[in-house]
Amino acid sequence: MPAYKAPLRDIRFVMEDLLGFSEHYKGLNINTEIDDETQTAIIEEAAKFSENVISPLNVIGDQAGCQWSSDGVTTPPGYKEAYQQYCAGGWPALAMPEPYGGQGLPESLNIVVSELICSSCVAWSGYAGLREGAIKTLMSHGNDKLKEQFLPNLVSGQWTGTMCLTESHCGSDLGQLKTKATPVCGNEYRLTGTKIFISCGEHDMAENIVHIVLARLPDAPSGTKGISLFVVPKFLVNENQSLGERNKVNCGSIEHKMGVHGFVTCVMNFDGATGYLIGEPNKGLQAMFTFMNSARLTTALQGLVHSEVAYQGAVPYAKERLAMRSLSGAKNPDGPADPIIVHPDVRRMLLTIKSFAEGFRAFAYYVAQQLDVSEHGKTEEARIQAGQFLALLTPVCKGFMTELGCEAAHHGVQIFGGHGYISEWGMEQNQRDSRISTLYEGTTGIQALDLIGRKVLGSKGVLLKNFSTIIFDFCESQKTNNGMQEFIQPLQEATTQWLKLAELIGHSAAQDPEELGAASVDFLMLSGYTILAYFWARMALVSLEKLDSGATDTGLYLSKINTARFYFQRILPRTETLKLTIQSGAESLMGIPPEQF
Amino acid sequence: MPAYKAPLRDIRFVMEDLLGFSEHYKGLNINTEIDDETQTAIIEEAAKFSENVISPLNVIGDQAGCQWSSDGVTTPPGYKEAYQQYCAGGWPALAMPEPYGGQGLPESLNIVVSELICSSCVAWSGYAGLREGAIKTLMSHGNDKLKEQFLPNLVSGQWTGTMCLTESHCGSDLGQLKTKATPVCGNEYRLTGTKIFISCGEHDMAENIVHIVLARLPDAPSGTKGISLFVVPKFLVNENQSLGERNKVNCGSIEHKMGVHGFVTCVMNFDGATGYLIGEPNKGLQAMFTFMNSARLTTALQGLVHSEVAYQGAVPYAKERLAMRSLSGAKNPDGPADPIIVHPDVRRMLLTIKSFAEGFRAFAYYVAQQLDVSEHGKTEEARIQAGQFLALLTPVCKGFMTELGCEAAHHGVQIFGGHGYISEWGMEQNQRDSRISTLYEGTTGIQALDLIGRKVLGSKGVLLKNFSTIIFDFCESQKTNNGMQEFIQPLQEATTQWLKLAELIGHSAAQDPEELGAASVDFLMLSGYTILAYFWARMALVSLEKLDSGATDTGLYLSKINTARFYFQRILPRTETLKLTIQSGAESLMGIPPEQF
């Protein structure tokens, strides 16, 4: 397994050349000035920490996994120490609320740090990540007492957090959940039930674990309208924030999983555990959804991460491994064979991964900027528009990027031939680790229904139309730029087709609601390919401009232009198949009765 | 993990309704009469053996894996006992040569048995499978003495075999191999070198292991023209076939792999091991290729197997798991939610897997029939034509089916949501086990170059033209059959396009040989989708005819027609993207210099 190297040059290309982070921060209503130097300092420190402290845990964690006993869960060797360093370095507080000890930096800077840490070891990164959901829930919906009680130690990282949603019979469909909360007095309740798939539900890395739990009050209506939100700490917390007695919440067992072995997945038993209501009774599910966009963006990032890891593994191998001669004559005539990077099909796989990794970075950072503006935009109008872009783009970002992250991981293994299948090179671990990303935080199917149902058709096409206007305006601005025509024309066509297909689905769904589901995932993927084409076209433009203005780093900019070309010629055509399958409608799916399966 | 159930009804549909196995056998020059009863008896016995004896080993083997010590390798609990039952039942000898104790049954019947055993536990099935390669090598190229010495115990299964090709620096490119063979006297040599990735190189299941080894003679020319073939037994064999002293070949270590944990992968050290030359000096690689088609067909089968396993796992889950309501109104109004099979996207995944599993079975069994005819056809003409079909179809069958087997395994996990990622349901094991199939026995890239380079362009298009004639004749025969038009028209178009693209690649490769590699894998996949469309159209026709003639098993035949419809509407359109990427040529791949990666 090659050690992870933070791709700082590529990251700076997106932050500076493409998305102008510094200008972007000037447009936000935030207390801190975030100039170039601040950004560079944070990113470079995060890179060092990721490369030196976290990356070495990746293979260890996969091999050692987590160990359960009735006393609790032991994380892999080194996990705890790394987490202590992480807290000591102040990393947990980076984008956290200032009133509770956070540094209040915007999400777009945090996501760069997340990328670095997650790429170094996706399993380890989950512990800190889950904490953020708990903090956001309490910030948005907790009363002052709960905030004061729980937030300072969560923000500092001294305590971690979980989200306890899933039960054995329901994951996507939370309306079915059964965990009960019985009132005791005031805001205090006793929770009883069993939750499964609880990431970081129990571990030895922090002194307390703060569970955010969905449960039903005794008189709650059935379905999603009867779900309330509670905070249930592992150890009860005294008035002065010191730890009190052990609460009646325990880890019954942990799951054996395909990958992310260092990231513990728990069955959590609540046996009359003390909990406190967050927000209003029966409004728990809505409360959960308020920070869903940022949680989904973090998961989306894994598509980038697994592509980047595959790329970092495969490129040196492809340059060093000697096999066969180039079809157009020996390229390494003094050696016994040519390096496999000379072979077109190896390049096809490498460039596929490259176009994903670098494209996803642009896409994800852009979405994070929308998150910034939606929260800290200077005008109401700016906040609303960014919020709408965020609503539209988040399910695409999550569903599309994680599906293709799995594809990238598959290619990463393939480039190594038989060596890809053995543990030694890390490519098979990357593929195993990647597989969870399309499943949790809402499966691809769930994202797809959210996109076409709630976001596109739910807004009567407004969200899509507004975003596509940005693409069309970009195309319009380049219509006399000869060097850009190879990108602009197909981008314009793809975007036009995207709108037409959304309209088609709207019409057919009005006749038969099954048409919505039948088109959903293909529409999500088509949306993703179209949006990625927009970012690749923009990256090509920036690079052409940099080269025109005499930038010295010509290799980087030429590489971007070449990768954009590859994307437009070899990846964007996938939309042609998706168009046909969307147009084919629901009949081929719904015309077959269950007993014929 | 659900227990494997042999899909006998689907198998009989292909054997009887679609490919007429009984008629086919009458057209072969073989000693045994293989009537319906014989076939049924063999398949039903194999089904019982697979379900009852082999299937229970699947999870055990994954969890226990193989254990190495300096004394040898221990296979998972139960593996050895099952192998003894397998031998006692006479299964190893089924398709083996009669002079050495085999039953001489044709490959097409053997492949049905292979499907059943391999679906039950792909890791276990490898031990018997590897033996077949050793037998075929000795049959085709060994002298009488070697045959008498080694074949009877290999045929009975008492000994197993290996193929020792790969070395650490070369897999696909065997011309680089370094293992040395020094002559001793007569046909005897001493072999020295290290081989890696040797499947079943050492284990405790059989009393002897017969290694077929590629090595170089002292005066051998470099590259592929200096490779010779040797047989090197673990224990030397006396004149009377009893075991002699331990040979100097040892297992140095075993690999830790993503999956197929019960299938041991060894580093084998030859330290002056005694071996015997097979065939002529320096002609070893050619000798190896004589049975490559059957070995690749066996590996291709794994694409079917992993699709079938995913399907058998996912269908009951999709029918039982309750989540959300159907978009068109509750289908299970008395329950808390509807079974997920009501959701269009779940159906999309299930039908994708179904269309692969059932389509691949038709494709693979058809190729096996070509193998039968190429060996036992009654006329020279028939044997040559079948040999040509076999040459063309084998790389497609291997590359295409295994790539899509991986896709099917991915969908299998996805249908289960988070449950797919944990070991309990077996879907993640299926995905891990599937991943090796596109790598060994020639990667997809190697198959693709073989297809477009050696088979299509190497025959100046004749092989492709001859096979496409069969498809066009089929289309012609159905041109007035109204019920078939939804299949015939797209099949005809796809086949026409297939030929055109082959021609296009031929033209561009004549200008620039890199065009060959740039188009290769996409052309292989496009070939696969087109060929599978042919088999789905034929399955639809047979089913329509059966329904017309009043067959009682209407559910099965309707299901086939519905699945064919799904395939034509939702899978075959993938050729549209492949057409575009093939047409885009080599420039987007080769125009980027190595340092820009």
PDB file of N, CA, C and O in Angstrom, chain A residues 24-68:
ATOM      1  N   HIS A  24     -14.407  34.219  -2.552  1.00  0.00           N
ATOM      2  CA  HIS A  24     -15.636  33.633  -2.006  1.00  0.00           C
ATOM      3  C   HIS A  24     -15.784  33.975  -0.528  1.00  0.00           C
ATOM      4  O   HIS A  24     -16.863  34.381  -0.076  1.00  0.00           O
ATOM      5  N   TYR A  25     -14.700  33.874   0.224  1.00  0.00           N
ATOM      6  CA  TYR A  25     -14.788  34.157   1.667  1.00  0.00           C
ATOM      7  C   TYR A  25     -15.069  35.638   1.937  1.00  0.00           C
ATOM      8  O   TYR A  25     -15.735  35.977   2.913  1.00  0.00           O
ATOM      9  N   LYS A  26     -14.556  36.502   1.056  1.00  0.00           N
ATOM     10  CA  LYS A  26     -14.854  37.929   1.229  1.00  0.00           C
ATOM     11  C   LYS A  26     -16.346  38.212   1.088  1.00  0.00           C
ATOM     12  O   LYS A  26     -16.853  39.186   1.637  1.00  0.00           O
ATOM     13  N   GLY A  27     -17.019  37.357   0.322  1.00  0.00           N
ATOM     14  CA  GLY A  27     -18.464  37.547   0.116  1.00  0.00           C
ATOM     15  C   GLY A  27     -19.319  36.959   1.229  1.00  0.00           C
ATOM     16  O   GLY A  27     -20.543  36.979   1.135  1.00  0.00           O
ATOM     17  N   LEU A  28     -18.680  36.412   2.250  1.00  0.00           N
ATOM     18  CA  LEU A  28     -19.465  35.797   3.326  1.00  0.00           C
ATOM     19  C   LEU A  28     -19.526  36.686   4.552  1.00  0.00           C
ATOM     20  O   LEU A  28     -18.621  37.478   4.809  1.00  0.00           O
ATOM     21  N   ASN A  29     -20.577  36.518   5.285  1.00  0.00           N
ATOM     22  CA  ASN A  29     -20.786  37.241   6.525  1.00  0.00           C
ATOM     23  C   ASN A  29     -20.209  36.429   7.692  1.00  0.00           C
ATOM     24  O   ASN A  29     -20.930  35.810   8.465  1.00  0.00           O
ATOM     25  N   ILE A  30     -18.876  36.414   7.777  1.00  0.00           N
ATOM     26  CA  ILE A  30     -18.238  35.647   8.855  1.00  0.00           C
ATOM     27  C   ILE A  30     -17.253  36.545   9.603  1.00  0.00           C
ATOM     28  O   ILE A  30     -16.795  37.555   9.078  1.00  0.00           O
ATOM     29  N   ASN A  31     -16.936  36.115  10.826  1.00  0.00           N
ATOM     30  CA  ASN A  31     -16.090  36.947  11.681  1.00  0.00           C
ATOM     31  C   ASN A  31     -14.621  36.895  11.306  1.00  0.00           C
ATOM     32  O   ASN A  31     -13.892  37.858  11.462  1.00  0.00           O
ATOM     33  N   THR A  32     -14.202  35.725  10.844  1.00  0.00           N
ATOM     34  CA  THR A  32     -12.778  35.521  10.606  1.00  0.00           C
ATOM     35  C   THR A  32     -12.407  35.955   9.183  1.00  0.00           C
ATOM     36  O   THR A  32     -13.152  35.694   8.244  1.00  0.00           O
ATOM     37  N   GLU A  33     -11.253  36.567   9.066  1.00  0.00           N
ATOM     38  CA  GLU A  33     -10.740  36.800   7.719  1.00  0.00           C
ATOM     39  C   GLU A  33      -9.956  35.554   7.293  1.00  0.00           C
ATOM     40  O   GLU A  33      -9.110  35.060   8.043  1.00  0.00           O
ATOM     41  N   ILE A  34     -10.295  35.043   6.129  1.00  0.00           N
ATOM     42  CA  ILE A  34      -9.623  33.812   5.691  1.00  0.00           C
ATOM     43  C   ILE A  34      -8.865  34.131   4.409  1.00  0.00           C
ATOM     44  O   ILE A  34      -9.362  33.939   3.307  1.00  0.00           O
ATOM     45  N   ASP A  35      -7.671  34.603   4.557  1.00  0.00           N
ATOM     46  CA  ASP A  35      -6.897  34.980   3.378  1.00  0.00           C
ATOM     47  C   ASP A  35      -6.117  33.782   2.847  1.00  0.00           C
ATOM     48  O   ASP A  35      -6.200  32.671   3.385  1.00  0.00           O
ATOM     49  N   ASP A  36      -5.357  34.019   1.773  1.00  0.00           N
ATOM     50  CA  ASP A  36      -4.591  32.933   1.146  1.00  0.00           C
ATOM     51  C   ASP A  36      -3.690  32.222   2.147  1.00  0.00           C
ATOM     52  O   ASP A  36      -3.585  30.992   2.151  1.00  0.00           O
ATOM     53  N   GLU A  37      -3.024  33.041   2.991  1.00  0.00           N
ATOM     54  CA  GLU A  37      -2.056  32.449   3.921  1.00  0.00           C
ATOM     55  C   GLU A  37      -2.747  31.519   4.927  1.00  0.00           C
ATOM     56  O   GLU A  37      -2.261  30.434   5.231  1.00  0.00           O
ATOM     57  N   THR A  38      -3.876  31.988   5.448  1.00  0.00           N
ATOM     58  CA  THR A  38      -4.621  31.150   6.405  1.00  0.00           C
ATOM     59  C   THR A  38      -5.014  29.821   5.752  1.00  0.00           C
ATOM     60  O   THR A  38      -4.823  28.749   6.326  1.00  0.00           O
ATOM     61  N   GLN A  39      -5.554  29.916   4.547  1.00  0.00           N
ATOM     62  CA  GLN A  39      -5.954  28.695   3.854  1.00  0.00           C
ATOM     63  C   GLN A  39      -4.768  27.762   3.659  1.00  0.00           C
ATOM     64  O   GLN A  39      -4.845  26.557   3.955  1.00  0.00           O
ATOM     65  N   THR A  40      -3.664  28.339   3.172  1.00  0.00           N
ATOM     66  CA  THR A  40      -2.487  27.519   2.914  1.00  0.00           C
ATOM     67  C   THR A  40      -1.990  26.861   4.199  1.00  0.00           C
ATOM     68  O   THR A  40      -1.677  25.663   4.215  1.00  0.00           O
ATOM     69  N   ALA A  41      -1.955  27.649   5.270  1.00  0.00           N
ATOM     70  CA  ALA A  41      -1.454  27.109   6.539  1.00  0.00           C
ATOM     71  C   ALA A  41      -2.322  25.935   7.005  1.00  0.00           C
ATOM     72  O   ALA A  41      -1.807  24.877   7.388  1.00  0.00           O
ATOM     73  N   ILE A  42      -3.633  26.112   6.925  1.00  0.00           N
ATOM     74  CA  ILE A  42      -4.532  25.039   7.382  1.00  0.00           C
ATOM     75  C   ILE A  42      -4.371  23.788   6.523  1.00  0.00           C
ATOM     76  O   ILE A  42      -4.222  22.676   7.034  1.00  0.00           O
ATOM     77  N   ILE A  43      -4.381  23.998   5.221  1.00  0.00           N
ATOM     78  CA  ILE A  43      -4.324  22.845   4.312  1.00  0.00           C
ATOM     79  C   ILE A  43      -2.981  22.127   4.448  1.00  0.00           C
ATOM     80  O   ILE A  43      -2.929  20.887   4.452  1.00  0.00           O
ATOM     81  N   GLU A  44      -1.909  22.892   4.576  1.00  0.00           N
ATOM     82  CA  GLU A  44      -0.609  22.221   4.655  1.00  0.00           C
ATOM     83  C   GLU A  44      -0.432  21.470   5.967  1.00  0.00           C
ATOM     84  O   GLU A  44       0.152  20.386   6.000  1.00  0.00           O
ATOM     85  N   GLU A  45      -0.942  22.044   7.045  1.00  0.00           N
ATOM     86  CA  GLU A  45      -0.882  21.331   8.324  1.00  0.00           C
ATOM     87  C   GLU A  45      -1.744  20.067   8.283  1.00  0.00           C
ATOM     88  O   GLU A  45      -1.344  19.007   8.760  1.00  0.00           O
ATOM     89  N   ALA A  46      -2.928  20.207   7.691  1.00  0.00           N
ATOM     90  CA  ALA A  46      -3.822  19.049   7.587  1.00  0.00           C
ATOM     91  C   ALA A  46      -3.185  17.963   6.727  1.00  0.00           C
ATOM     92  O   ALA A  46      -3.320  16.762   7.003  1.00  0.00           O
ATOM     93  N   ALA A  47      -2.465  18.389   5.683  1.00  0.00           N
ATOM     94  CA  ALA A  47      -1.790  17.428   4.813  1.00  0.00           C
ATOM     95  C   ALA A  47      -0.734  16.658   5.596  1.00  0.00           C
ATOM     96  O   ALA A  47      -0.650  15.427   5.515  1.00  0.00           O
ATOM     97  N   LYS A  48       0.061  17.380   6.386  1.00  0.00           N
ATOM     98  CA  LYS A  48       1.110  16.713   7.172  1.00  0.00           C
ATOM     99  C   LYS A  48       0.504  15.735   8.168  1.00  0.00           C
ATOM    100  O   LYS A  48       0.952  14.606   8.319  1.00  0.00           O
ATOM    101  N   PHE A  49      -0.535  16.217   8.865  1.00  0.00           N
ATOM    102  CA  PHE A  49      -1.187  15.369   9.862  1.00  0.00           C
ATOM    103  C   PHE A  49      -1.758  14.102   9.191  1.00  0.00           C
ATOM    104  O   PHE A  49      -1.603  12.991   9.696  1.00  0.00           O
ATOM    105  N   SER A  50      -2.380  14.292   8.051  1.00  0.00           N
ATOM    106  CA  SER A  50      -2.992  13.154   7.346  1.00  0.00           C
ATOM    107  C   SER A  50      -1.934  12.163   6.882  1.00  0.00           C
ATOM    108  O   SER A  50      -2.071  10.951   7.069  1.00  0.00           O
ATOM    109  N   GLU A  51      -0.881  12.689   6.274  1.00  0.00           N
ATOM    110  CA  GLU A  51       0.158  11.804   5.731  1.00  0.00           C
ATOM    111  C   GLU A  51       0.917  11.081   6.840  1.00  0.00           C
ATOM    112  O   GLU A  51       1.224   9.893   6.733  1.00  0.00           O
ATOM    113  N   ASN A  52       1.224  11.826   7.904  1.00  0.00           N
ATOM    114  CA  ASN A  52       2.136  11.276   8.914  1.00  0.00           C
ATOM    115  C   ASN A  52       1.431  10.532  10.041  1.00  0.00           C
ATOM    116  O   ASN A  52       1.961   9.559  10.571  1.00  0.00           O
ATOM    117  N   VAL A  53       0.269  11.000  10.420  1.00  0.00           N
ATOM    118  CA  VAL A  53      -0.388  10.402  11.590  1.00  0.00           C
ATOM    119  C   VAL A  53      -1.511   9.446  11.185  1.00  0.00           C
ATOM    120  O   VAL A  53      -1.630   8.344  11.726  1.00  0.00           O
ATOM    121  N   ILE A  54      -2.326   9.862  10.216  1.00  0.00           N
ATOM    122  CA  ILE A  54      -3.516   9.054   9.898  1.00  0.00           C
ATOM    123  C   ILE A  54      -3.233   7.958   8.871  1.00  0.00           C
ATOM    124  O   ILE A  54      -3.636   6.809   9.046  1.00  0.00           O
ATOM    125  N   SER A  55      -2.558   8.308   7.800  1.00  0.00           N
ATOM    126  CA  SER A  55      -2.309   7.335   6.735  1.00  0.00           C
ATOM    127  C   SER A  55      -1.705   6.016   7.238  1.00  0.00           C
ATOM    128  O   SER A  55      -2.121   4.938   6.791  1.00  0.00           O
ATOM    129  N   PRO A  56      -0.759   6.055   8.189  1.00  0.00           N
ATOM    130  CA  PRO A  56      -0.194   4.778   8.669  1.00  0.00           C
ATOM    131  C   PRO A  56      -1.203   3.858   9.349  1.00  0.00           C
ATOM    132  O   PRO A  56      -0.935   2.673   9.524  1.00  0.00           O
ATOM    133  N   LEU A  57      -2.364   4.406   9.744  1.00  0.00           N
ATOM    134  CA  LEU A  57      -3.360   3.577  10.430  1.00  0.00           C
ATOM    135  C   LEU A  57      -4.233   2.789   9.464  1.00  0.00           C
ATOM    136  O   LEU A  57      -4.989   1.899   9.879  1.00  0.00           O
ATOM    137  N   ASN A  58      -4.135   3.107   8.183  1.00  0.00           N
ATOM    138  CA  ASN A  58      -5.116   2.582   7.237  1.00  0.00           C
ATOM    139  C   ASN A  58      -5.076   1.065   7.112  1.00  0.00           C
ATOM    140  O   ASN A  58      -6.109   0.395   7.200  1.00  0.00           O
ATOM    141  N   VAL A  59      -3.892   0.526   6.894  1.00  0.00           N
ATOM    142  CA  VAL A  59      -3.766  -0.923   6.729  1.00  0.00           C
ATOM    143  C   VAL A  59      -3.924  -1.624   8.078  1.00  0.00           C
ATOM    144  O   VAL A  59      -4.620  -2.644   8.196  1.00  0.00           O
ATOM    145  N   ILE A  60      -3.320  -1.042   9.119  1.00  0.00           N
ATOM    146  CA  ILE A  60      -3.426  -1.611  10.472  1.00  0.00           C
ATOM    147  C   ILE A  60      -4.892  -1.789  10.861  1.00  0.00           C
ATOM    148  O   ILE A  60      -5.305  -2.836  11.352  1.00  0.00           O
ATOM    149  N   GLY A  61      -5.660  -0.732  10.632  1.00  0.00           N
ATOM    150  CA  GLY A  61      -7.075  -0.764  11.019  1.00  0.00           C
ATOM    151  C   GLY A  61      -7.844  -1.821  10.263  1.00  0.00           C
ATOM    152  O   GLY A  61      -8.722  -2.494  10.817  1.00  0.00           O
ATOM    153  N   ASP A  62      -7.511  -1.984   8.984  1.00  0.00           N
ATOM    154  CA  ASP A  62      -8.203  -2.991   8.174  1.00  0.00           C
ATOM    155  C   ASP A  62      -7.910  -4.385   8.707  1.00  0.00           C
ATOM    156  O   ASP A  62      -8.787  -5.228   8.761  1.00  0.00           O
ATOM    157  N   GLN A  63      -6.652  -4.603   9.081  1.00  0.00           N
ATOM    158  CA  GLN A  63      -6.259  -5.949   9.517  1.00  0.00           C
ATOM    159  C   GLN A  63      -6.706  -6.249  10.942  1.00  0.00           C
ATOM    160  O   GLN A  63      -7.183  -7.346  11.226  1.00  0.00           O
ATOM    161  N   ALA A  64      -6.555  -5.268  11.836  1.00  0.00           N
ATOM    162  CA  ALA A  64      -6.887  -5.530  13.244  1.00  0.00           C
ATOM    163  C   ALA A  64      -8.387  -5.428  13.503  1.00  0.00           C
ATOM    164  O   ALA A  64      -8.944  -6.164  14.317  1.00  0.00           O
ATOM    165  N   GLY A  65      -9.063  -4.534  12.814  1.00  0.00           N
ATOM    166  CA  GLY A  65     -10.487  -4.327  13.037  1.00  0.00           C
ATOM    167  C   GLY A  65     -10.770  -3.865  14.459  1.00  0.00           C
ATOM    168  O   GLY A  65      -9.855  -3.511  15.213  1.00  0.00           O
ATOM    169  N   CYS A  66     -12.039  -3.861  14.806  1.00  0.00           N
ATOM    170  CA  CYS A  66     -12.446  -3.483  16.167  1.00  0.00           C
ATOM    171  C   CYS A  66     -12.822  -4.744  16.930  1.00  0.00           C
ATOM    172  O   CYS A  66     -13.352  -5.682  16.351  1.00  0.00           O
ATOM    173  N   GLN A  67     -12.551  -4.749  18.219  1.00  0.00           N
ATOM    174  CA  GLN A  67     -12.835  -5.937  19.037  1.00  0.00           C
ATOM    175  C   GLN A  67     -13.903  -5.602  20.063  1.00  0.00           C
ATOM    176  O   GLN A  67     -13.774  -4.632  20.803  1.00  0.00           O
ATOM    177  N   TRP A  68     -14.917  -6.453  20.101  1.00  0.00           N
ATOM    178  CA  TRP A  68     -16.008  -6.268  21.052  1.00  0.00           C
ATOM    179  C   TRP A  68     -15.812  -7.137  22.287  1.00  0.00           C
ATOM    180  O   TRP A  68     -15.366  -8.278  22.186  1.00  0.00           O
TER     181      TRP A  68
END
